[in-house]
mmCIF file of C-alpha atoms in Angstrom:
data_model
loop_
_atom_site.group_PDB
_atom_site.id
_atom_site.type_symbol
_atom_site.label_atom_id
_atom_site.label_comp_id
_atom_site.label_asym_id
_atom_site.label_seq_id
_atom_site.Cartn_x
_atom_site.Cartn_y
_atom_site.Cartn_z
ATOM 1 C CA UNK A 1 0.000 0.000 0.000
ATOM 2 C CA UNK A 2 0.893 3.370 -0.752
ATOM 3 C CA UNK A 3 1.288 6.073 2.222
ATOM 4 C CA UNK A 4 -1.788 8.009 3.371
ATOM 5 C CA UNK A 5 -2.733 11.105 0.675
ATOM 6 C CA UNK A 6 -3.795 14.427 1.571
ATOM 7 C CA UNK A 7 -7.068 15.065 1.580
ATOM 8 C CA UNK A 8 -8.489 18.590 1.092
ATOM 9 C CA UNK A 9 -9.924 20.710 3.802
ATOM 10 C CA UNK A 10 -13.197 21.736 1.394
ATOM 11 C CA UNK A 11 -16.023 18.931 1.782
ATOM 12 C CA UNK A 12 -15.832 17.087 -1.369
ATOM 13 C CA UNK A 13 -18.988 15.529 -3.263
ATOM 14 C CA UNK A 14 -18.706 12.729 -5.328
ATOM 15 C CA UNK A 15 -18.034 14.638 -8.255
ATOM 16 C CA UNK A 16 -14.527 15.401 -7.192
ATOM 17 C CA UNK A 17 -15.847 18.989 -7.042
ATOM 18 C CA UNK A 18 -16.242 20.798 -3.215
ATOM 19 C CA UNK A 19 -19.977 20.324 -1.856
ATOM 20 C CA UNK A 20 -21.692 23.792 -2.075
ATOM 21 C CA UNK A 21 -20.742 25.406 1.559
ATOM 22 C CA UNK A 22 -23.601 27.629 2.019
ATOM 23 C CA UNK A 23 -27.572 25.868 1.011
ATOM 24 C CA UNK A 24 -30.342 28.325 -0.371
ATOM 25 C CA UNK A 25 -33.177 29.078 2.322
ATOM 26 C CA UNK A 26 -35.857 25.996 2.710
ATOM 27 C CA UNK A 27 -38.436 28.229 0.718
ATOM 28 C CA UNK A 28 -36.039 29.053 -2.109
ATOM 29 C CA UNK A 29 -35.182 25.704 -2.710
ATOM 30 C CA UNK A 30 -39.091 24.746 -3.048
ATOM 31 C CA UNK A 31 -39.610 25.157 -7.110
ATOM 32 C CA UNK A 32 -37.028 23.174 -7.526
ATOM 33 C CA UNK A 33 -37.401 20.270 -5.164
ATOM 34 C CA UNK A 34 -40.878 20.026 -6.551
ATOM 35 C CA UNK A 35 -39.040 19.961 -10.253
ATOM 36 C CA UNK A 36 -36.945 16.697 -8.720
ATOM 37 C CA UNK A 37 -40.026 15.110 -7.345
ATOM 38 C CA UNK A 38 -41.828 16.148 -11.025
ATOM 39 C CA UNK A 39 -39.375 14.615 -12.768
ATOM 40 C CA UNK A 40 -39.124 11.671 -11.059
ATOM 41 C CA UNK A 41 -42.552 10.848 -10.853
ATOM 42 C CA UNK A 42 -42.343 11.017 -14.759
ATOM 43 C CA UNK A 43 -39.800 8.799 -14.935
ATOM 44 C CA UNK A 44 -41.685 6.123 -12.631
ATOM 45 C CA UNK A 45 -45.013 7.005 -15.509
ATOM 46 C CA UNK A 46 -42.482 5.904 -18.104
ATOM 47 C CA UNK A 47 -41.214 3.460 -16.846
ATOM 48 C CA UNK A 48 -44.457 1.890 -15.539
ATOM 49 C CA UNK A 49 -45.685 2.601 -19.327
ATOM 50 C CA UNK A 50 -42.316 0.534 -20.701
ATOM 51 C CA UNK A 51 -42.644 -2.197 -18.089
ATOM 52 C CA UNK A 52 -38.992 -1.580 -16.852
ATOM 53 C CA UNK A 53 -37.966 -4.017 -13.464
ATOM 54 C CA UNK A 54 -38.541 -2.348 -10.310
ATOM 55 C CA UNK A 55 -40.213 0.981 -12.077
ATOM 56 C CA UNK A 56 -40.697 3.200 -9.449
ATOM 57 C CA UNK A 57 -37.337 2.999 -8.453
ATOM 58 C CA UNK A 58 -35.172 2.798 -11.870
ATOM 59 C CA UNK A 59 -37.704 5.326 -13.201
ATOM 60 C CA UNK A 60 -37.017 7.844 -10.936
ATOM 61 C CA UNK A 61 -33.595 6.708 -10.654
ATOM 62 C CA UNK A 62 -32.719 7.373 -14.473
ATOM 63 C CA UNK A 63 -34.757 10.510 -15.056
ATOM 64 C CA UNK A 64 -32.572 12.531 -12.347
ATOM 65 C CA UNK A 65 -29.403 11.336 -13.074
ATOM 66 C CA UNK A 66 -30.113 11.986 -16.942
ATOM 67 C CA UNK A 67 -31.168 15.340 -16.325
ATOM 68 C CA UNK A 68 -28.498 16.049 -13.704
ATOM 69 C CA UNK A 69 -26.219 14.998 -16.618
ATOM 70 C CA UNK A 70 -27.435 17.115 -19.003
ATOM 71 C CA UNK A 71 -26.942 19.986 -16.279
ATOM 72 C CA UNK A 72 -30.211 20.346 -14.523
ATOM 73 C CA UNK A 73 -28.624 20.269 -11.210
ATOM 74 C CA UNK A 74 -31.763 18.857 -9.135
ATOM 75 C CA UNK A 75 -31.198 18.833 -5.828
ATOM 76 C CA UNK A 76 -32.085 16.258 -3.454
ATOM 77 C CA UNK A 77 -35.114 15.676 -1.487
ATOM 78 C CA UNK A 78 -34.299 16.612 2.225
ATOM 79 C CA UNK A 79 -34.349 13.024 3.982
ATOM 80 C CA UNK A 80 -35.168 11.067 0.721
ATOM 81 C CA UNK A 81 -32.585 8.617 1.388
ATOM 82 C CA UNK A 82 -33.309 7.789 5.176
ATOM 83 C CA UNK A 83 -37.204 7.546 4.471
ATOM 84 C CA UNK A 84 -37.048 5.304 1.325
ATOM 85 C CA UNK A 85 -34.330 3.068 3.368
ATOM 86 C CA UNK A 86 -37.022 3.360 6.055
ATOM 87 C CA UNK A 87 -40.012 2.468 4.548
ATOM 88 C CA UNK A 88 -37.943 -0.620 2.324
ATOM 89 C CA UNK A 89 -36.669 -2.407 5.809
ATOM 90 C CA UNK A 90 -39.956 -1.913 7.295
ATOM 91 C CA UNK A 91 -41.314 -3.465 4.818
ATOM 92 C CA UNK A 92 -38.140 -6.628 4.573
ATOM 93 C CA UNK A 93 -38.647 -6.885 8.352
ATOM 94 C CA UNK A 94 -42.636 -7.991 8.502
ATOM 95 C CA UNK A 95 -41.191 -10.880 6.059
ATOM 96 C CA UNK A 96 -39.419 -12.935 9.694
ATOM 97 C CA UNK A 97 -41.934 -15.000 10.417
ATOM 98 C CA UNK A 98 -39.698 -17.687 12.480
ATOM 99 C CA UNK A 99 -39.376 -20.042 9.715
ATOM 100 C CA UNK A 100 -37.501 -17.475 7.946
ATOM 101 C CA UNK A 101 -35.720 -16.859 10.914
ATOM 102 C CA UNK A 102 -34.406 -20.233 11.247
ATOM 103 C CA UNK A 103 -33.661 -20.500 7.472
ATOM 104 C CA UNK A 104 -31.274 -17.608 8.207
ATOM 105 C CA UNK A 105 -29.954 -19.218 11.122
ATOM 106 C CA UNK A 106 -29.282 -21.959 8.607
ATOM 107 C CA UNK A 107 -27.448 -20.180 6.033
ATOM 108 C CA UNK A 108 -25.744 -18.387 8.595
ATOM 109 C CA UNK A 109 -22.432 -19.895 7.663
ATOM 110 C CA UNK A 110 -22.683 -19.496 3.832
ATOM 111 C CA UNK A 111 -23.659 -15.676 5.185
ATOM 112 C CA UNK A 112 -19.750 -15.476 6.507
ATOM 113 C CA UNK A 113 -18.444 -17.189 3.226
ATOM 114 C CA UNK A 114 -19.909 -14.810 1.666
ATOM 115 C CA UNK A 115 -18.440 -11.958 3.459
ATOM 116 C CA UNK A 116 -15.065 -13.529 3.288
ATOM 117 C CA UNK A 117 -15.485 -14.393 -0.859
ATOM 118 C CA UNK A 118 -16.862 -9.954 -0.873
ATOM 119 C CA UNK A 119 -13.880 -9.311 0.862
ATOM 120 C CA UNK A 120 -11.189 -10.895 -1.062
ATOM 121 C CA UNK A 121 -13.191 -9.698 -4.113
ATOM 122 C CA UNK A 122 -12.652 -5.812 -3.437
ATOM 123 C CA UNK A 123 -9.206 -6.889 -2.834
ATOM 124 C CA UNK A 124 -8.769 -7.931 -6.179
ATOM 125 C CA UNK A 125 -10.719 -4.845 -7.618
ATOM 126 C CA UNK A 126 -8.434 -2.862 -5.993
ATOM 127 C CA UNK A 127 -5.558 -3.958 -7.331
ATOM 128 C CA UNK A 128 -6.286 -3.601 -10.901
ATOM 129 C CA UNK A 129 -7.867 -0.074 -10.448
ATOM 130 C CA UNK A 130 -4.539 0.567 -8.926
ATOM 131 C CA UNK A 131 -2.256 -0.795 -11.773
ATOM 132 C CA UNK A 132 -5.160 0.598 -14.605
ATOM 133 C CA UNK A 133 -5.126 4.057 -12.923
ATOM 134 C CA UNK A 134 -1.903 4.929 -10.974
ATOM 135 C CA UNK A 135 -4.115 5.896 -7.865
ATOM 136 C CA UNK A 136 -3.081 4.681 -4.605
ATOM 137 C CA UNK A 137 -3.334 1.944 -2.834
ATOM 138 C CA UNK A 138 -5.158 3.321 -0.115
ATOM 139 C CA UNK A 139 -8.075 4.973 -1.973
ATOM 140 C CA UNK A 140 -8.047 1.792 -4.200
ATOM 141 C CA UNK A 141 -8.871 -0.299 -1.347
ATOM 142 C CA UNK A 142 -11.933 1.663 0.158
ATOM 143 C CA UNK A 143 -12.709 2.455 -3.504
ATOM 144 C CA UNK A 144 -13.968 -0.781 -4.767
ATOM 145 C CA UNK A 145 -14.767 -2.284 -0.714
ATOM 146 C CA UNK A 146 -17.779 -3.841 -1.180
ATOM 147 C CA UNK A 147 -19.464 -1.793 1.515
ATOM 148 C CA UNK A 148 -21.706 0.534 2.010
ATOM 149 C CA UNK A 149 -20.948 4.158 0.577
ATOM 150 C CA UNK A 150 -21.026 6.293 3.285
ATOM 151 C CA UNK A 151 -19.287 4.079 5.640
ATOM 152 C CA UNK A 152 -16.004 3.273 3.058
ATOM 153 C CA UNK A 153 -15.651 7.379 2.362
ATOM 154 C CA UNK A 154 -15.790 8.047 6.364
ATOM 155 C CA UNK A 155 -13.070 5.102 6.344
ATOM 156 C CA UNK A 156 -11.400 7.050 3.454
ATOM 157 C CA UNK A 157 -11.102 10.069 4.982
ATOM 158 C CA UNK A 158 -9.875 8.568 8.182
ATOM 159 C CA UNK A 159 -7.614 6.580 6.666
ATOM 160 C CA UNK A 160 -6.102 9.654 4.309
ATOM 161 C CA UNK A 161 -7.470 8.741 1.261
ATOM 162 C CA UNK A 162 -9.356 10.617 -2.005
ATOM 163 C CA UNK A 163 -12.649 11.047 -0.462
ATOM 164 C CA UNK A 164 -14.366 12.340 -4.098
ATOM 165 C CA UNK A 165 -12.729 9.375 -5.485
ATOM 166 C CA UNK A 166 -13.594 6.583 -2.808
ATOM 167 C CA UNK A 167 -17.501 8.254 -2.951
ATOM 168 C CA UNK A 168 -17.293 8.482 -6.994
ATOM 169 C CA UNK A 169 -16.584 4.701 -7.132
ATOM 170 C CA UNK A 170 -19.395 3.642 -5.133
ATOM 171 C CA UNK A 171 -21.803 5.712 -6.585
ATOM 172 C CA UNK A 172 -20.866 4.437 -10.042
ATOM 173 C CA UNK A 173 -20.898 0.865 -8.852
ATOM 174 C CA UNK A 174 -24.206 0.800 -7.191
ATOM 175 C CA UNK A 175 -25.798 2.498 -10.136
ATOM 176 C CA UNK A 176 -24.497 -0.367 -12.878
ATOM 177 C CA UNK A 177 -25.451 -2.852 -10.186
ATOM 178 C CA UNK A 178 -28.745 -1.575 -9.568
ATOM 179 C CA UNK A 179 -29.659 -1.282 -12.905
ATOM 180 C CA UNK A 180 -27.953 -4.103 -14.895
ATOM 181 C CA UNK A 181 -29.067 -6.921 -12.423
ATOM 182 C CA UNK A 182 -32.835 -6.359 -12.351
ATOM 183 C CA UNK A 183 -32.735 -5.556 -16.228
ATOM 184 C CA UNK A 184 -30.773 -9.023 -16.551
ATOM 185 C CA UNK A 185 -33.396 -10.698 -14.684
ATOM 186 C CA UNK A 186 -36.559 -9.516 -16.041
ATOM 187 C CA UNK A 187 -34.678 -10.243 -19.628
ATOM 188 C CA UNK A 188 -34.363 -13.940 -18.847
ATOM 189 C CA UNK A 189 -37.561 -14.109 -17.487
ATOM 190 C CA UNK A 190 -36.351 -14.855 -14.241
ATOM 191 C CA UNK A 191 -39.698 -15.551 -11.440
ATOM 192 C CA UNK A 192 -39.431 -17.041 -8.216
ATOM 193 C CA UNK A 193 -42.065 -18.387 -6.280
ATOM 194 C CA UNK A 194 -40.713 -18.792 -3.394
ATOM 195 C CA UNK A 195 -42.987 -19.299 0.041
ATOM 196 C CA UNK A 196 -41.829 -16.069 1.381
ATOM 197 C CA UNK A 197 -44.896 -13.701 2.199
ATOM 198 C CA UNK A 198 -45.515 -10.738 5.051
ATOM 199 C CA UNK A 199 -46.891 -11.769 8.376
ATOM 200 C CA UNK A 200 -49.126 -8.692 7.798
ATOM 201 C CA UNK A 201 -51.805 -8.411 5.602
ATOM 202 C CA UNK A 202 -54.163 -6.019 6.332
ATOM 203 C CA UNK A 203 -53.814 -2.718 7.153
ATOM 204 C CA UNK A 204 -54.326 -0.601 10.402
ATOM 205 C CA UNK A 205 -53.972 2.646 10.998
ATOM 206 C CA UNK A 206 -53.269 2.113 14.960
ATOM 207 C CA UNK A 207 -50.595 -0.214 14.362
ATOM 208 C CA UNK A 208 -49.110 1.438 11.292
ATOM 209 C CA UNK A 209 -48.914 4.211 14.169
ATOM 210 C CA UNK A 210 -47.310 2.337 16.577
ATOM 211 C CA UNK A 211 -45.228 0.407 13.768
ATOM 212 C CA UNK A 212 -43.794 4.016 12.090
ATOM 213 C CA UNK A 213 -42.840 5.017 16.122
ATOM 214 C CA UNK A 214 -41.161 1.774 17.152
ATOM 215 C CA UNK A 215 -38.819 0.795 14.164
ATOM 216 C CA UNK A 216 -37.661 5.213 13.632
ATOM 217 C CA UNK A 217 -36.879 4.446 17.518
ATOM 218 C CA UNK A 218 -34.799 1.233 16.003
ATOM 219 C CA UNK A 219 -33.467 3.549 13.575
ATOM 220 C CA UNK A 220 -32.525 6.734 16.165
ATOM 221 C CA UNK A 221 -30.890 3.846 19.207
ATOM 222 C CA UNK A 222 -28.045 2.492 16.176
ATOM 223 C CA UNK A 223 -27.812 6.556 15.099
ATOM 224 C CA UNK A 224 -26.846 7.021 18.900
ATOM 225 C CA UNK A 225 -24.203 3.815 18.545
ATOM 226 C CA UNK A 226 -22.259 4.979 15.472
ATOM 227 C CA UNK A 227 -23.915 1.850 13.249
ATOM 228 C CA UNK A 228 -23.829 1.622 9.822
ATOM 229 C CA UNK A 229 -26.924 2.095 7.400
ATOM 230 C CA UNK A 230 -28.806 3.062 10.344
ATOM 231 C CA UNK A 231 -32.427 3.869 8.562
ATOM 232 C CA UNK A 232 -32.723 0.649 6.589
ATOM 233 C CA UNK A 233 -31.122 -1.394 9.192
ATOM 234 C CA UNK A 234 -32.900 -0.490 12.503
ATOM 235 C CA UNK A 235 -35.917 -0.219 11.443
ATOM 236 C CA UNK A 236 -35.908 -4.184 9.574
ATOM 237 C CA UNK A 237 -34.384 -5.482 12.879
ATOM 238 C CA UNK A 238 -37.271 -3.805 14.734
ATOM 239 C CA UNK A 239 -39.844 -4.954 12.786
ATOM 240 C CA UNK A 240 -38.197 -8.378 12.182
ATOM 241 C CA UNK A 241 -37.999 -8.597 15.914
ATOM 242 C CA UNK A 242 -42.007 -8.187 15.830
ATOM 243 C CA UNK A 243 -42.708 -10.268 13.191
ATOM 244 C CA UNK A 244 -40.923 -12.648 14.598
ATOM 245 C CA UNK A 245 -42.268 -12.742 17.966
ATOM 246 C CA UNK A 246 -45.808 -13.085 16.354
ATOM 247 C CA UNK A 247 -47.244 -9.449 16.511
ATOM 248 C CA UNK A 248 -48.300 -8.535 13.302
ATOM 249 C CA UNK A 249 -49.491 -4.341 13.564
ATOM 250 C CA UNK A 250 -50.201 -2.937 10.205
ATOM 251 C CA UNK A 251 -49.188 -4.351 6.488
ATOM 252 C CA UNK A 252 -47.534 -1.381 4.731
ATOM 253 C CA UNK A 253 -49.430 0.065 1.893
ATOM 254 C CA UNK A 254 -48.764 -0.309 -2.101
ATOM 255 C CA UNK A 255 -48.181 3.655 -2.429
ATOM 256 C CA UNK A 256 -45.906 3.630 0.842
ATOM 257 C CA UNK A 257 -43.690 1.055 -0.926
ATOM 258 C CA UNK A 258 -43.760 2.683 -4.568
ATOM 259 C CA UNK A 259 -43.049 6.206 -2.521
ATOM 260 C CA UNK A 260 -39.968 4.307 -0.757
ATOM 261 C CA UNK A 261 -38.295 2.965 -3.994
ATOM 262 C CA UNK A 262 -39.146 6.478 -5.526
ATOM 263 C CA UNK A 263 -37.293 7.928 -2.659
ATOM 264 C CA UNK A 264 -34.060 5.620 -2.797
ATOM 265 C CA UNK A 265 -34.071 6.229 -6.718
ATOM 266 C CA UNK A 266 -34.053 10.269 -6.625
ATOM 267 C CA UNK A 267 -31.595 10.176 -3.880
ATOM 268 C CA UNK A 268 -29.379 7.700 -6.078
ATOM 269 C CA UNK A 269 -30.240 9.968 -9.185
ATOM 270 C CA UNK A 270 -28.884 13.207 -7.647
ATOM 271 C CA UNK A 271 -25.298 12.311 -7.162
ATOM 272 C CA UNK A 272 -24.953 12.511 -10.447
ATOM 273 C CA UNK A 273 -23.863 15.898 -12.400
ATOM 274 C CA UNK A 274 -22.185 16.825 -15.671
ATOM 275 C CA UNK A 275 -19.110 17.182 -14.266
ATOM 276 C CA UNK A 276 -19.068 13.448 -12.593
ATOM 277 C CA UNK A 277 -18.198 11.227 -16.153
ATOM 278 C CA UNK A 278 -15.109 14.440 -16.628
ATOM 279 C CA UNK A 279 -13.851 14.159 -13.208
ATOM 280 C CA UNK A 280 -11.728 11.409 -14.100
ATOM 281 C CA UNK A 281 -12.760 9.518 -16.813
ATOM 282 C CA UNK A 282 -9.721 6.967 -16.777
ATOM 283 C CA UNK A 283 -10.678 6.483 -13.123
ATOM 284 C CA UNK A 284 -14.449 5.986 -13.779
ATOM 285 C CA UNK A 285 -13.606 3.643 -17.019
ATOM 286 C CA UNK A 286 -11.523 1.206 -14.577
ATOM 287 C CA UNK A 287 -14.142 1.288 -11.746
ATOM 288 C CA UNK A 288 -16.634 0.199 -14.565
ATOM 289 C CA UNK A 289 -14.657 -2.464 -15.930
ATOM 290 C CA UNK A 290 -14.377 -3.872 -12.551
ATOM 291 C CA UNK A 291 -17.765 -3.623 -11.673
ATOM 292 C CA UNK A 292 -18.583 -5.983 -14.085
ATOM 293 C CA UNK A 293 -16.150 -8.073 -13.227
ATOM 294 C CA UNK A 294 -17.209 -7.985 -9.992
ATOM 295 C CA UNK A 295 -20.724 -9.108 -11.370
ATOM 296 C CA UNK A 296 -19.735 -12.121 -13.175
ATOM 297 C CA UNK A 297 -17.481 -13.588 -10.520
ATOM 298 C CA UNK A 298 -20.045 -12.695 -7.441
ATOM 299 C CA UNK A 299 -22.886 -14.496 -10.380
ATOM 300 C CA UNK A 300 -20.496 -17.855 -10.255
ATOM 301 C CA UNK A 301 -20.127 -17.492 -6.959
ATOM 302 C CA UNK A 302 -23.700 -17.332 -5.891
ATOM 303 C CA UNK A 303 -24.215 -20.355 -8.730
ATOM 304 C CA UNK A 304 -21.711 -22.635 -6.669
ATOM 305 C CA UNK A 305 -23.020 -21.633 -3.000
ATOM 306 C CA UNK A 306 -26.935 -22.222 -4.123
ATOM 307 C CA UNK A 307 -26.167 -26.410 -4.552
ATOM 308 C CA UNK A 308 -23.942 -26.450 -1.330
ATOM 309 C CA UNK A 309 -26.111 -24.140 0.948
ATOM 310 C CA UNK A 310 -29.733 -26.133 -0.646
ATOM 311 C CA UNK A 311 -30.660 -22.458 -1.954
ATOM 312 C CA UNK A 312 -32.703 -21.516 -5.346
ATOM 313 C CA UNK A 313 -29.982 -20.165 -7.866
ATOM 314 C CA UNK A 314 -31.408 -16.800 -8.496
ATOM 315 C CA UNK A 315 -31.809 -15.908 -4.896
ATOM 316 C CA UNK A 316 -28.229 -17.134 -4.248
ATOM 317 C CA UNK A 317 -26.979 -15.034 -7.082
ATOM 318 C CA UNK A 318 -28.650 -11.554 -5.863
ATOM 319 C CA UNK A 319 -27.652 -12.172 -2.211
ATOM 320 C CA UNK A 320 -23.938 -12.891 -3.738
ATOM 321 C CA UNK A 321 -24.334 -9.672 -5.920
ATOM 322 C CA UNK A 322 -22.201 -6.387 -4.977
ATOM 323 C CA UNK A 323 -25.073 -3.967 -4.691
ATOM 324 C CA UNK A 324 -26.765 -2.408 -2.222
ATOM 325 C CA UNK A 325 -29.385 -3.654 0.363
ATOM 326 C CA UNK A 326 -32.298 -1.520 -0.729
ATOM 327 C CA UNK A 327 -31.486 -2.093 -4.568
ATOM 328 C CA UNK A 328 -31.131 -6.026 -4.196
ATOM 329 C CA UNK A 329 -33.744 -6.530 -1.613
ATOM 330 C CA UNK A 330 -36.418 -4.750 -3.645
ATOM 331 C CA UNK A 331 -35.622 -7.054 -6.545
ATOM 332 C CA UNK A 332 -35.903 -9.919 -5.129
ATOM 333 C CA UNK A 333 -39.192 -8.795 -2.921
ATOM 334 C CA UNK A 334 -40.940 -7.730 -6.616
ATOM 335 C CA UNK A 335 -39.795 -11.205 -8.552
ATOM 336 C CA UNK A 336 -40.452 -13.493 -5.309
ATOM 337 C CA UNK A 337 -36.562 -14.587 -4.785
ATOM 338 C CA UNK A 338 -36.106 -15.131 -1.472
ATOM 339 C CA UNK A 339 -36.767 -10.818 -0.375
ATOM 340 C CA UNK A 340 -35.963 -12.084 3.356
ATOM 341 C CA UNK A 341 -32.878 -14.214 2.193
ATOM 342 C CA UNK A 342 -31.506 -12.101 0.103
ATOM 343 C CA UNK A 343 -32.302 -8.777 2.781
ATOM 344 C CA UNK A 344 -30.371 -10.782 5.720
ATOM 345 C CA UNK A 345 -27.204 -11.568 3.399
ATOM 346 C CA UNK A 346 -26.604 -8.361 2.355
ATOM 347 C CA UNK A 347 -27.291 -6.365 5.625
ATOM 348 C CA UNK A 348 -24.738 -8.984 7.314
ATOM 349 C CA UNK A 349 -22.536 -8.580 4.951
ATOM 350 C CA UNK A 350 -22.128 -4.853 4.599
ATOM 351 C CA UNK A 351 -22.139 -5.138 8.884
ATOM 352 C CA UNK A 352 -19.257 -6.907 8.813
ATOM 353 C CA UNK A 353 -17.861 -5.627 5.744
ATOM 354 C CA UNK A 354 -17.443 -2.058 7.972
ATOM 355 C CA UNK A 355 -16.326 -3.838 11.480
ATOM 356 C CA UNK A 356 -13.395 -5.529 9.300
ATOM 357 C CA UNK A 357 -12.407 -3.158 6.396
ATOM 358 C CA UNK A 358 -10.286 -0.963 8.652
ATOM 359 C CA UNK A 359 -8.459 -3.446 10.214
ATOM 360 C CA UNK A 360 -8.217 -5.654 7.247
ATOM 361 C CA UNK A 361 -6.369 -2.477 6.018
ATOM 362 C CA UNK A 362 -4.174 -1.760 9.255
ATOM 363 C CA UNK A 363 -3.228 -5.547 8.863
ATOM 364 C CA UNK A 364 -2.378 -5.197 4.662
ATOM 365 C CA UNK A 365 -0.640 -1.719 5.908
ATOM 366 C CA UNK A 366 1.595 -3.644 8.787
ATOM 367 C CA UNK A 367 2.296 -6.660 6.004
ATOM 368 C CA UNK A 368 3.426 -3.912 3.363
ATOM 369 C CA UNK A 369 6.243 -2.095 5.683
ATOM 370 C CA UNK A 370 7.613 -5.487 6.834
ATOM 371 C CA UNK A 371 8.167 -6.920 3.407
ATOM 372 C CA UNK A 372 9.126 -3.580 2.288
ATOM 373 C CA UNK A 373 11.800 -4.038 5.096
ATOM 374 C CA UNK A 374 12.599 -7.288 4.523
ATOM 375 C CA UNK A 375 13.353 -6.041 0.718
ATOM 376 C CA UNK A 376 15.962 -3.323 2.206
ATOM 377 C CA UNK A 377 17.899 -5.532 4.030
#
């Protein structure tokens, strides 16, 4: 690994450009955070209209970005991100009945294989970004981790890394992901129909109530601890924890769900900007190739584990993929994979993927400077 790289003292956005230091007054910014939420909602029309996997949220998704692109410059929704994770592991979380509890419990090893296989895989992605692009090893590792974004550009920046580049390269790779896997699926026809349905089925407005107070307290008691992915996370333990003690409060309504995967996909949409593809396009071009690399190998991988862990193929293959939670969770809940499978791989997995990336890279650090010494005696 190369040493630590200086990091500059203007917040950076993933653009490689500084974030704006000083936001427009709440009532200025109102035209055009009803443009982002126009826009968006056009792109979920078309792509209801086009039949496009998982429309609400590739819809939305594709319309922002495109017209961020083209140099729109939508902002984001205030909280979009933390209320579409929200609503999504509600939703996961009323899915534990206990015999999906103990069929996690099952896989539970194949869950740590799988963390191990994700994080020898980012090793190897960092690597050849390193050797395609000249960057260093440091922002190459937390650069293609296979973690969740916010987490691996706080580990950047603590570690000395690129920020802009660590945040670029997960923003990139979640968008191919999240759009190339669900279009790859619908395109071979891929449907499950798995056993897998909600312990809720009808809805109440007392216990939707009690249900939106109980899992944003799940989501504000892992703020307080520092945990990762905090809104999608707490709130699916919470409700799993319910679900799978037998109390069923409140289903969650059709337009709550379609307004959650609108949510995730505008606040996906707006990282994008004109200036992201000219940033660094050799950069960009390497994280790409690599991405899908990364989606082959993880697609073998998945193909091997579902005949040794007794799983169906296309569930094993999205909980292997290197996407998020939200993206991979809603694909599987909308083509009956395995949603509750799939959900408790990939939250594990990016848990433990942020415990043991930092010292996984104090420990590649430590092995660097003694071979390094070994080399100058």
């Amino acid at each position: 690994m190369v040493g630590p790289e200086s990091v500059s003292g203007a917040p950076a956005s993933p653009t490689g450009l500084p974030a704006d230091t000083a936001a427009p007054s709440p009532l200025a910014s109102l035209p055009r955070l009803a443009l982002t939420l126009g826009v968006a909602l056009l792109g979920a029309a078309l792509a209801l209209w086009t039949y496009l996997p998982l429309p609400w949220f590739t819809g939305a998704l594709l319309a922002i970005a495109a017209v961020n692109i083209a140099g729109a410059h939508l902002p984001a929704l205030p909280f979009a991100r933390d209320t579409g994770q929200w609503i999504i592991g509600v939703a996961l979380g009323l899915y534990f009945t206990p015999e999906v509890i103990r069929e996690v419990l099952r896989l539970a090893p194949w869950v740590l294989c799988t963390t191990v296989f994700m994080l020898l895989l980012g090793l190897a992605g960092a690597w050849v970004v390193k050797r395609l692009t000249r960057e260093s090893g440091t922002t190459a590792f937390f650069a293609m981790a296979i973690g969740g974004a916010s987490e691996m550009a706080a580990q950047a920046e603590r570690h000395g890394a690129r920020v802009d580049r660590v945040a670029a390269a997960h923003s990139l790779r979640i968008l191919l992901v999240a759009l190339i896997v669900p279009f790859a699926l619908q395109f071979a026809g891929v449907q499950g129909a798995d056993p897998y349905e909600p312990a809720a089925q009808v809805f109440n407005w007392a216990g939707f109530a009690v249900l939106v107070a109980v899992t944003g307290g799940g989501a504000v008691v892992l703020l307080r601890f520092g945990a990762p992915n905090v809104f999608m996370i707490g709130p699916l333990l919470v409700a799993a924890a319910l679900t799978g003690g037998g109390m069923t409060l409140s289903s969650l309504p059709t337009p709550v769900l379609n307004g959650g995967q609108l949510l995730i996909g505008i606040a996906l949409g707006t990282r994008f900007s004109p200036e992201f593809f000219r940033a660094a396009p050799r950069y960009l071009a390497a994280v790409t190739l690599v991405t899908l690399g990364y989606l082959g190998v993880a697609a073998l991988f998945g193909w091997a584990m579902s005949a040794w862990a007794g799983m169906a193929v296309a569930t094993a293959v999205l909980a292997t993929t290197p996407g998020g939670i939200g993206e991979m969770a809603l694909t599987a809940k909308l083509l009956k994979l395995g949603a509750p499978v799939v959900t408790a791989y990939h939250a594990i997995r990016m848990t433990l993927v942020v415990l043991l990336i930092g010292p996984l890279y104090r420990l590649l650090r430590l092995l660097a400077r003694r071979a390094a010494g070994r080399g100058q005696a």
